[in-house]
Structures are given as structure tokens and as C-alpha cells.
CSV table of C-alpha atoms and ligand atoms in Angstrom, one decimal:
chain,number,residue,atom,x,y,z
A,24,MET,CA,76.9,86.7,124.8
A,25,ASP,CA,75.2,90.0,125.7
A,26,ILE,CA,75.2,90.5,129.5
A,27,SER,CA,77.8,89.0,131.9
A,28,TYR,CA,77.4,89.3,135.7
A,29,VAL,CA,80.6,88.9,137.7
A,30,ILE,CA,80.3,88.1,141.4
A,31,PRO,CA,83.2,87.6,143.7
A,32,VAL,CA,82.5,85.1,146.5
A,33,TYR,CA,84.5,84.6,149.7
A,34,ASN,CA,82.9,82.4,152.3
A,35,GLU,CA,79.4,83.4,151.4
A,36,SER,CA,77.8,80.0,152.0
A,37,GLU,CA,74.9,81.6,154.0
A,38,SER,CA,73.8,84.0,151.3
A,39,LEU,CA,74.6,82.0,148.1
A,40,ALA,CA,71.3,80.2,147.8
A,41,ARG,CA,69.4,83.5,148.0
A,42,LEU,CA,71.9,85.1,145.6
A,43,VAL,CA,71.5,82.4,143.0
A,44,ALA,CA,67.7,82.7,143.2
A,45,ALA,CA,67.8,86.5,143.0
A,46,MET,CA,70.2,86.4,140.0
A,47,ALA,CA,68.1,83.8,138.1
A,48,GLU,CA,65.1,86.0,138.7
A,49,THR,CA,66.8,89.2,137.6
A,50,ALA,CA,68.3,87.5,134.5
A,51,GLY,CA,64.8,86.4,133.6
A,52,ARG,CA,63.6,90.0,133.6
A,53,LEU,CA,66.2,91.2,131.1
A,54,PRO,CA,64.9,91.6,127.5
A,55,ALA,CA,64.2,88.1,126.2
A,56,HIS,CA,66.6,88.3,123.3
A,57,TYR,CA,69.6,88.8,125.6
A,58,ASP,CA,72.0,86.0,126.3
A,59,VAL,CA,73.1,86.1,129.9
A,60,GLU,CA,75.9,84.5,131.9
A,61,ILE,CA,76.5,84.8,135.6
A,62,ILE,CA,80.1,84.2,136.7
A,63,LEU,CA,80.7,83.4,140.3
A,64,VAL,CA,84.4,83.7,141.3
A,65,ASP,CA,85.2,81.7,144.4
A,66,ASP,CA,88.1,83.6,146.0
A,67,GLY,CA,89.5,80.7,148.0
A,68,SER,CA,86.5,80.1,150.3
A,69,SER,CA,87.0,77.7,153.1
A,70,ASP,CA,83.3,76.9,153.5
A,71,ASP,CA,81.0,75.1,151.0
A,72,SER,CA,80.6,78.1,148.7
A,73,TRP,CA,82.3,76.3,145.8
A,74,ARG,CA,80.1,73.2,146.1
A,75,GLN,CA,77.1,75.5,145.9
A,76,ILE,CA,78.5,77.3,142.9
A,77,GLU,CA,79.1,74.0,141.1
A,78,ALA,CA,75.5,73.0,141.9
A,79,ALA,CA,74.1,76.2,140.5
A,80,ALA,CA,76.2,75.8,137.3
A,81,LYS,CA,75.0,72.3,136.9
A,82,HIS,CA,71.3,73.2,137.5
A,83,ASP,CA,71.3,76.3,135.3
A,84,ALA,CA,73.5,76.8,132.3
A,85,ARG,CA,73.6,80.5,132.7
A,86,PHE,CA,75.7,80.1,135.8
A,87,ALA,CA,79.5,79.5,135.6
A,88,GLY,CA,82.0,79.2,138.4
A,89,VAL,CA,85.7,79.9,138.6
A,90,ARG,CA,87.7,78.8,141.6
A,91,LEU,CA,90.9,80.6,142.6
A,92,SER,CA,93.8,78.6,144.1
A,93,ARG,CA,93.6,80.6,147.4
A,94,ASN,CA,92.2,83.9,148.7
A,95,PHE,CA,93.6,86.6,146.5
A,96,GLY,CA,91.3,89.4,147.6
A,97,HIS,CA,88.2,91.1,146.2
A,98,GLN,CA,90.0,93.2,143.5
A,99,ALA,CA,91.9,90.2,142.2
A,100,ALA,CA,88.7,88.0,142.2
A,101,LEU,CA,86.9,90.8,140.3
A,102,THR,CA,89.7,91.0,137.8
A,103,CYS,CA,89.5,87.2,137.2
A,104,GLY,CA,85.8,87.5,136.6
A,105,TYR,CA,86.3,90.3,134.2
A,106,GLN,CA,88.8,88.3,132.2
A,107,PHE,CA,86.5,85.3,132.1
A,108,SER,CA,83.4,87.3,131.0
A,109,ARG,CA,82.4,87.3,127.4
A,110,GLY,CA,79.4,89.7,127.4
A,111,ARG,CA,79.0,92.9,125.5
A,112,ALA,CA,78.2,94.5,128.8
A,113,VAL,CA,79.6,93.3,132.1
A,114,ILE,CA,78.1,94.1,135.5
A,115,CYS,CA,79.7,93.3,138.9
A,116,LEU,CA,78.1,93.1,142.2
A,117,ASP,CA,78.6,91.8,145.8
A,118,ALA,CA,77.6,88.3,146.7
A,119,ASP,CA,75.9,89.4,149.9
A,120,LEU,CA,73.0,91.1,148.1
A,121,GLN,CA,73.9,94.5,149.4
A,122,ASP,CA,73.8,95.6,145.8
A,123,PRO,CA,70.2,94.7,144.8
A,124,PRO,CA,70.3,92.7,141.5
A,125,ASP,CA,67.2,94.4,140.1
A,126,VAL,CA,69.1,97.7,140.0
A,127,THR,CA,71.2,96.2,137.2
A,128,LEU,CA,68.1,96.3,134.9
A,129,ARG,CA,68.3,100.1,135.1
A,130,MET,CA,72.1,99.9,134.4
A,131,VAL,CA,71.4,97.9,131.2
A,132,GLU,CA,68.9,100.5,130.1
A,133,GLU,CA,71.6,103.2,130.4
A,134,TRP,CA,74.0,101.0,128.5
A,135,GLU,CA,71.5,100.6,125.7
A,136,LYS,CA,71.3,104.4,125.5
A,137,GLY,CA,75.0,104.4,124.8
A,138,ALA,CA,76.9,104.6,128.1
A,139,ASP,CA,80.2,102.8,128.4
A,140,VAL,CA,80.4,103.0,132.1
A,141,VAL,CA,77.3,103.0,134.4
A,142,PHE,CA,78.1,103.8,138.1
A,143,ALA,CA,75.6,102.9,140.7
A,144,VAL,CA,75.8,105.5,143.5
A,145,ARG,CA,74.5,104.6,147.0
A,146,SER,CA,71.9,107.2,148.0
A,147,MET,CA,71.6,105.4,151.4
A,148,ARG,CA,73.5,102.8,153.2
A,149,ARG,CA,71.5,100.7,155.6
A,150,GLY,CA,72.7,98.5,158.4
A,151,GLU,CA,76.3,99.6,158.4
A,152,THR,CA,78.2,100.6,161.5
A,153,TRP,CA,78.9,104.3,162.1
A,154,PHE,CA,82.5,103.4,162.0
A,155,LYS,CA,82.3,102.0,158.5
A,156,LEU,CA,80.3,105.1,157.4
A,157,ALA,CA,82.7,107.5,159.0
A,158,THR,CA,85.9,105.8,157.7
A,159,ALA,CA,84.3,105.5,154.2
A,160,SER,CA,83.4,109.2,154.0
A,161,ALA,CA,86.9,110.2,155.4
A,162,PHE,CA,88.4,108.0,152.7
A,163,TYR,CA,86.3,109.5,149.8
A,164,TRP,CA,87.1,113.0,151.1
A,165,LEU,CA,90.8,112.3,151.1
A,166,ILE,CA,90.7,110.7,147.7
A,167,GLU,CA,88.9,113.7,146.3
A,168,LYS,CA,91.3,116.1,147.9
A,169,LEU,CA,94.2,114.4,146.4
A,170,GLY,CA,92.4,114.7,143.0
A,171,ALA,CA,93.4,111.2,142.3
A,172,VAL,CA,90.2,109.6,141.2
A,173,ARG,CA,87.5,110.7,138.8
A,174,THR,CA,84.7,108.4,139.9
A,175,PRO,CA,81.5,109.7,141.5
A,176,ARG,CA,81.5,109.8,145.3
A,177,ASN,CA,79.9,106.8,147.0
A,178,SER,CA,80.1,104.5,144.1
A,179,GLY,CA,81.5,101.2,145.1
A,180,ASP,CA,82.4,98.3,142.8
A,181,PHE,CA,78.7,98.0,141.7
A,182,ARG,CA,78.9,99.1,138.0
A,183,LEU,CA,78.4,98.2,134.4
A,184,LEU,CA,81.2,98.3,131.8
A,185,SER,CA,80.7,98.0,128.1
A,186,ARG,CA,83.0,95.6,126.2
A,187,ARG,CA,85.1,98.6,125.0
A,188,ALA,CA,85.6,99.9,128.5
A,189,LEU,CA,86.3,96.4,129.9
A,190,ASP,CA,88.9,95.5,127.2
A,191,ALA,CA,90.7,98.7,128.1
A,192,LEU,CA,90.6,97.8,131.8
A,193,ASN,CA,91.7,94.3,131.2
A,194,GLY,CA,94.6,95.7,129.2
A,195,MET,CA,96.0,97.4,132.3
A,196,PRO,CA,98.6,95.1,133.7
A,197,GLU,CA,99.1,96.6,137.1
A,198,ARG,CA,99.1,94.4,140.2
A,199,HIS,CA,97.8,96.6,143.0
A,200,ARG,CA,94.5,97.1,141.5
A,201,TYR,CA,92.2,99.8,142.7
A,202,ILE,CA,89.6,99.1,140.1
A,203,ARG,CA,87.4,102.1,140.8
A,204,GLY,CA,90.3,104.4,140.2
A,205,LEU,CA,91.2,102.6,137.0
A,206,VAL,CA,87.6,102.8,135.7
A,207,GLY,CA,87.6,106.6,136.5
A,208,TRP,CA,90.9,106.9,134.6
A,209,LEU,CA,89.3,105.2,131.5
A,210,GLY,CA,86.9,108.0,130.7
A,211,PHE,CA,84.4,107.1,128.0
A,212,GLN,CA,80.8,108.0,128.3
A,213,ALA,CA,79.6,107.6,131.9
A,214,ALA,CA,76.1,107.5,133.4
A,215,THR,CA,75.1,107.4,137.0
A,216,ILE,CA,72.1,105.8,138.7
A,217,GLU,CA,71.1,106.0,142.3
A,218,TYR,CA,70.1,103.1,144.5
A,219,GLU,CA,69.7,102.2,148.1
A,220,ARG,CA,72.4,99.9,149.5
A,221,ARG,CA,70.9,97.2,151.6
A,222,GLU,CA,72.0,95.3,154.6
A,223,ARG,CA,74.2,92.2,154.1
A,224,ALA,CA,71.9,89.2,153.5
A,225,ALA,CA,73.9,87.0,155.9
A,226,GLY,CA,77.3,86.5,157.3
A,227,VAL,CA,79.8,89.2,158.2
A,228,THR,CA,81.8,91.7,156.2
A,229,LYS,CA,84.9,90.2,154.5
A,230,TYR,CA,86.6,93.6,154.8
A,231,PRO,CA,87.9,94.0,158.3
A,232,PHE,CA,89.7,97.2,159.3
A,233,THR,CA,93.1,96.1,158.2
A,234,LYS,CA,92.0,95.1,154.7
A,235,MET,CA,90.2,98.4,154.4
A,236,LEU,CA,93.4,100.2,155.4
A,237,ARG,CA,95.4,98.3,152.8
A,238,PHE,CA,92.7,99.0,150.2
A,239,ALA,CA,92.8,102.7,151.0
A,240,THR,CA,96.6,102.8,150.7
A,241,ASP,CA,96.4,101.0,147.4
A,242,ALA,CA,93.8,103.5,146.2
A,243,ILE,CA,96.0,106.5,147.1
A,244,VAL,CA,99.4,105.2,146.2
A,245,SER,CA,98.2,103.7,142.9
A,246,MET,CA,96.6,106.9,141.7
A,247,SER,CA,98.6,109.8,143.1
A,248,PHE,CA,102.1,111.0,143.9
A,249,ALA,CA,100.8,113.5,146.5
A,250,PRO,CA,102.2,111.6,149.6
A,251,LEU,CA,105.7,111.8,148.1
A,252,ARG,CA,105.4,115.5,147.4
A,253,LEU,CA,104.2,116.0,151.0
A,254,ALA,CA,107.9,115.7,152.0
A,255,TYR,CA,108.6,119.0,150.3
A,256,ALA,CA,105.8,120.7,152.2
A,257,MET,CA,107.1,119.2,155.4
A,258,ALA,CA,110.6,120.4,154.7
A,259,VAL,CA,109.4,123.9,154.1
A,260,LEU,CA,107.2,123.9,157.1
A,261,ALA,CA,110.1,122.8,159.3
A,262,ALA,CA,112.6,125.1,157.7
A,263,VAL,CA,110.6,128.3,158.6
A,264,PRO,CA,110.9,128.2,162.4
A,265,PHE,CA,114.4,126.8,162.3
A,266,LEU,CA,115.6,129.6,160.0
A,267,ALA,CA,114.0,132.1,162.3
A,268,TYR,CA,115.7,130.5,165.2
A,269,LEU,CA,119.0,130.6,163.4
A,270,GLY,CA,118.5,134.3,162.7
A,271,TYR,CA,117.7,134.9,166.3
A,272,ALA,CA,120.8,133.0,167.4
A,273,LEU,CA,123.0,135.0,165.1
A,274,VAL,CA,121.6,138.3,166.3
A,275,MET,CA,122.2,137.3,169.8
A,276,TYR,CA,125.8,136.3,169.0
A,277,VAL,CA,126.5,139.6,167.3
A,278,LEU,CA,125.1,141.4,170.3
A,279,GLY,CA,127.4,139.4,172.4
A,280,ARG,CA,124.7,137.9,174.5
A,281,ARG,CA,124.6,134.1,174.9
A,282,ALA,CA,120.9,133.9,175.4
A,283,PHE,CA,120.5,130.1,175.2
A,284,ALA,CA,123.6,128.5,176.6
A,285,PRO,CA,121.7,125.5,177.8
A,286,GLY,CA,120.3,124.8,174.3
A,287,TRP,CA,119.4,121.3,175.1
A,288,ALA,CA,115.6,121.4,174.7
A,289,SER,CA,115.7,123.1,171.3
A,290,LEU,CA,118.4,120.7,170.1
A,291,ILE,CA,116.4,117.6,171.1
A,292,LEU,CA,113.3,119.1,169.6
A,293,ALA,CA,115.0,119.6,166.3
A,294,VAL,CA,116.3,116.1,166.3
A,295,ILE,CA,112.9,114.6,167.0
A,296,VAL,CA,111.1,116.7,164.4
A,297,PHE,CA,113.5,116.0,161.6
A,298,GLY,CA,114.0,112.4,162.7
A,299,THR,CA,110.3,111.5,162.7
A,300,THR,CA,109.6,113.4,159.5
A,301,ILE,CA,112.4,111.5,157.7
A,302,LEU,CA,111.2,108.1,159.1
A,303,VAL,CA,107.6,108.8,157.9
A,304,PHE,CA,108.8,109.6,154.4
A,305,ILE,CA,111.0,106.6,154.3
A,306,GLY,CA,107.8,104.7,155.0
A,307,VAL,CA,106.0,106.5,152.2
A,308,MET,CA,108.9,105.8,149.8
A,309,GLY,CA,108.6,102.2,150.9
A,310,GLU,CA,105.0,102.0,149.8
A,311,TYR,CA,106.0,103.1,146.3
A,312,VAL,CA,109.2,101.1,146.0
A,313,GLY,CA,107.4,98.0,147.2
A,314,ARG,CA,104.8,98.4,144.5
A,315,ILE,CA,107.5,98.9,141.9
A,316,TYR,CA,109.0,95.6,143.1
A,317,GLU,CA,105.7,93.8,142.8
A,318,GLU,CA,105.2,95.1,139.3
A,319,VAL,CA,108.7,94.1,138.2
A,320,LYS,CA,108.1,90.6,139.5
A,321,GLN,CA,105.3,90.2,136.9
A,322,ARG,CA,103.5,87.5,138.9
A,323,PRO,CA,100.0,86.7,137.8
A,324,LEU,CA,97.2,88.5,139.7
A,325,TYR,CA,95.5,85.2,140.6
A,326,LEU,CA,95.7,81.5,139.9
A,327,VAL,CA,92.8,79.4,138.8
A,328,ARG,CA,92.2,76.0,140.5
A,329,GLY,CA,89.2,74.9,138.5
A,330,SER,CA,86.2,76.1,136.7
A,331,THR,CA,82.8,74.8,135.5
A,332,ARG,CA,83.5,76.0,131.9
A,333,ASP,CA,86.5,75.1,129.8
A,334,THR,CA,87.2,78.4,128.0
A,335,PRO,CA,89.1,80.2,130.7
A,336,ARG,CA,89.4,83.4,128.7
A,337,ALA,CA,87.3,85.0,126.1
B,1,UDP,N1,85.3,89.2,148.7
B,1,UDP,C1,86.2,88.4,148.0
B,1,UDP,N2,87.5,88.2,148.6
B,1,UDP,C2,87.9,88.8,149.7
B,1,UDP,C3,86.9,89.7,150.4
B,1,UDP,C4,85.7,89.8,149.9
B,1,UDP,O1,85.9,87.9,147.0
B,1,UDP,O2,89.0,88.6,150.1
B,1,UDP,C5,83.9,89.4,148.2
B,1,UDP,C6,82.8,89.1,149.1
B,1,UDP,O3,82.4,87.8,149.1
B,1,UDP,C7,81.7,90.0,148.6
B,1,UDP,C8,82.5,91.2,148.1
B,1,UDP,O4,83.8,90.7,147.8
B,1,UDP,O5,81.0,89.4,147.6
B,1,UDP,C9,82.5,92.4,149.0
B,1,UDP,O6,82.9,92.0,150.3
B,1,UDP,P1,82.1,92.5,151.6
B,1,UDP,O7,80.6,92.4,151.3
B,1,UDP,O8,82.5,91.7,152.7
B,1,UDP,O9,82.5,94.0,151.8
B,1,UDP,P2,81.7,95.2,152.3
B,1,UDP,O10,80.4,95.3,151.5
B,1,UDP,O11,81.4,95.0,153.7
B,1,UDP,O12,82.6,96.4,152.0
B,2,MG,MG1,79.1,93.7,151.3
């Protein structure tokens, strides 16, 4: 097997027919000697996505389907597809045709030139709400500031991995997978191509705000200790005015002047500032401790309910 495409699918019934046609067309344009497989991972869809995937696999032997036992989320579905794939190069893309399949032809060229990782960077994003664009750019800004991730800005999960890079990625057992970050961590020889991100072909985004927030938390917490270290900075920041205040109080005491007999407001303020700071960082600790717990449990990342091919793993 030369090229594997991995496509996570969650309730994409409306765009699947177009996707299958576009993928068949793109696969046909790859160099003729290449063996191609297109793996569609149904992430617990409740519409007729799986029926359509089965039909595609029956009709065209290049297509294969894997069905998860429930909705495990985009990153888990992607991981499943990655573990199923057998290609010497593996490309993942969205089912909604936001990532134009023909761009993958350019990715394959970069791979042939020796790249292990080919990132596709969005030069333009059409048809996305200002809210999505604003939160996305705030997210990338924060991630860069934290120095946590070494992937190009504005590269999503649309990328090509060589077998060598993919084997390394598949060897990482962690549960809360922020795959972009893991790929950046891998290193190897990377190449970047630009493309225009299109509008969703049909249906609505499967990443509502809450999922995006969870995704962003995973990204930061899985790649960086900075939030934990923030506690020190906060402690220093709080200590400065309170030490000054203490000095002032001592001076006043020595001078025999009881300048702040009421003292109530400052006391309450101190309690509130320290109280909330401590609570925030208990929350931050919780994020990390919770993840340690998840890792220790060693549960599988996903469960497979069925597939159109017998060999579950390469
Ligand atoms: N997806 C998935 N499981 C989920 C959510 C999304 O497999 O729980 C798939 C979805 O079908 C699509 C891809 O992941 O192929 C990206 O999702 P979407 O297009 O909704 O995200 P957006 O492009 O809006 O960020
Ligand atoms: Mg999309």
C-alpha cells in the first residue's frame, strides 16, 4: 500500500456522496503505480453515514470503513484511522470537503521529495464565522506564547505523514491526544504547502464552542506546564503589594499612629484575592491530575464496532 487517506466522519450524511466522488476522482489522479486506500472512520454517527460508507466500500475496493462503538471525538477517530492505515504515506482530511482533496496531490509531491511531514496551511478561510476566526487566532496566539507547539500557525489536521512519522505517532500512548502538538513534537523533515480552506460542503460544524474549549484545554495542558507555573507568578504579584502594606503598617505602629483601625476593607480584599487565586489553581491542578488519572486507567482510546475489512491493524 502506498497512499492511505484517513477521514473521520461524524454525522456527515449530507456531504458523504460528494466526498466519496471527490476522493475517487483525486485517487485516480495520483501516479498510476500507486496503490491507494481511503479509510472512512465513522465516529458513532446517528444518521445514515455508516450505510453510505459500507456502500462506498462495496462499490469501490479502494474504500474501507471502520465504525466506532460510539462518538469518541475527532482526535480519537483520527487515531483509529491512523492505526488502521497501511500506506507508506498517510493523509488525513475532513469529511466536509473543507480541505480540498486535490491539495493532497501536492502533498504527495513533497513527500516524494523526501518530507516526512507535510503541513497544509490555510492561506484563507472562507465561510467561517468571525467568532470562529477570532477564537482560532486567539488560540494559536496563546499556544505560540506558551511555546508549547512547534507546528506552523493555521495548520489544522490536514496533513501528510510518512510511515516513519506515523509509526512514531502511533507509538505515543497518551489518551488526551492533541495530535497537531504530537506531530510538532516528532520533528523529522517537514514541508509546508498553502491552500485555501473552503466552506463546509453541507451540514453544520461538529465542533461547537464547548468542544472547542475542551480541545484548547487539551492542547495546552498536554503540551505545557505553564499554567501550573503561573501560580508562582501570581504569588509574587500578590506578595508585592501586601509586603508593602505590611511595611506601612509596621512603620505606622512604630510611630504610634493607628492609621487603619477599621481595617475591614483591606482584610476582605486580601481574603478575596488569595481565596480566588487558590481556587483557580486548584482547578488548574485538577486538569493535570485528572489527566494523570485517565492515563493510569489505561483504557483504549476507542472501541471498534465493525469494519468493512478484516485486518483491523496493519
Ligand atoms: N468529527 C468526528 N467526531 C466528532 C466531531 C467531528 O469524527 O466528534 C469529524 C467531522 O465529521 C469532520 C471533522 O471531524 O470530518 C472535522 O469536524 P468539523 O468539520 O465539524 O470541524 P470544523 O472544520 O468546523 O472545525
Ligand atoms: Mg470542517
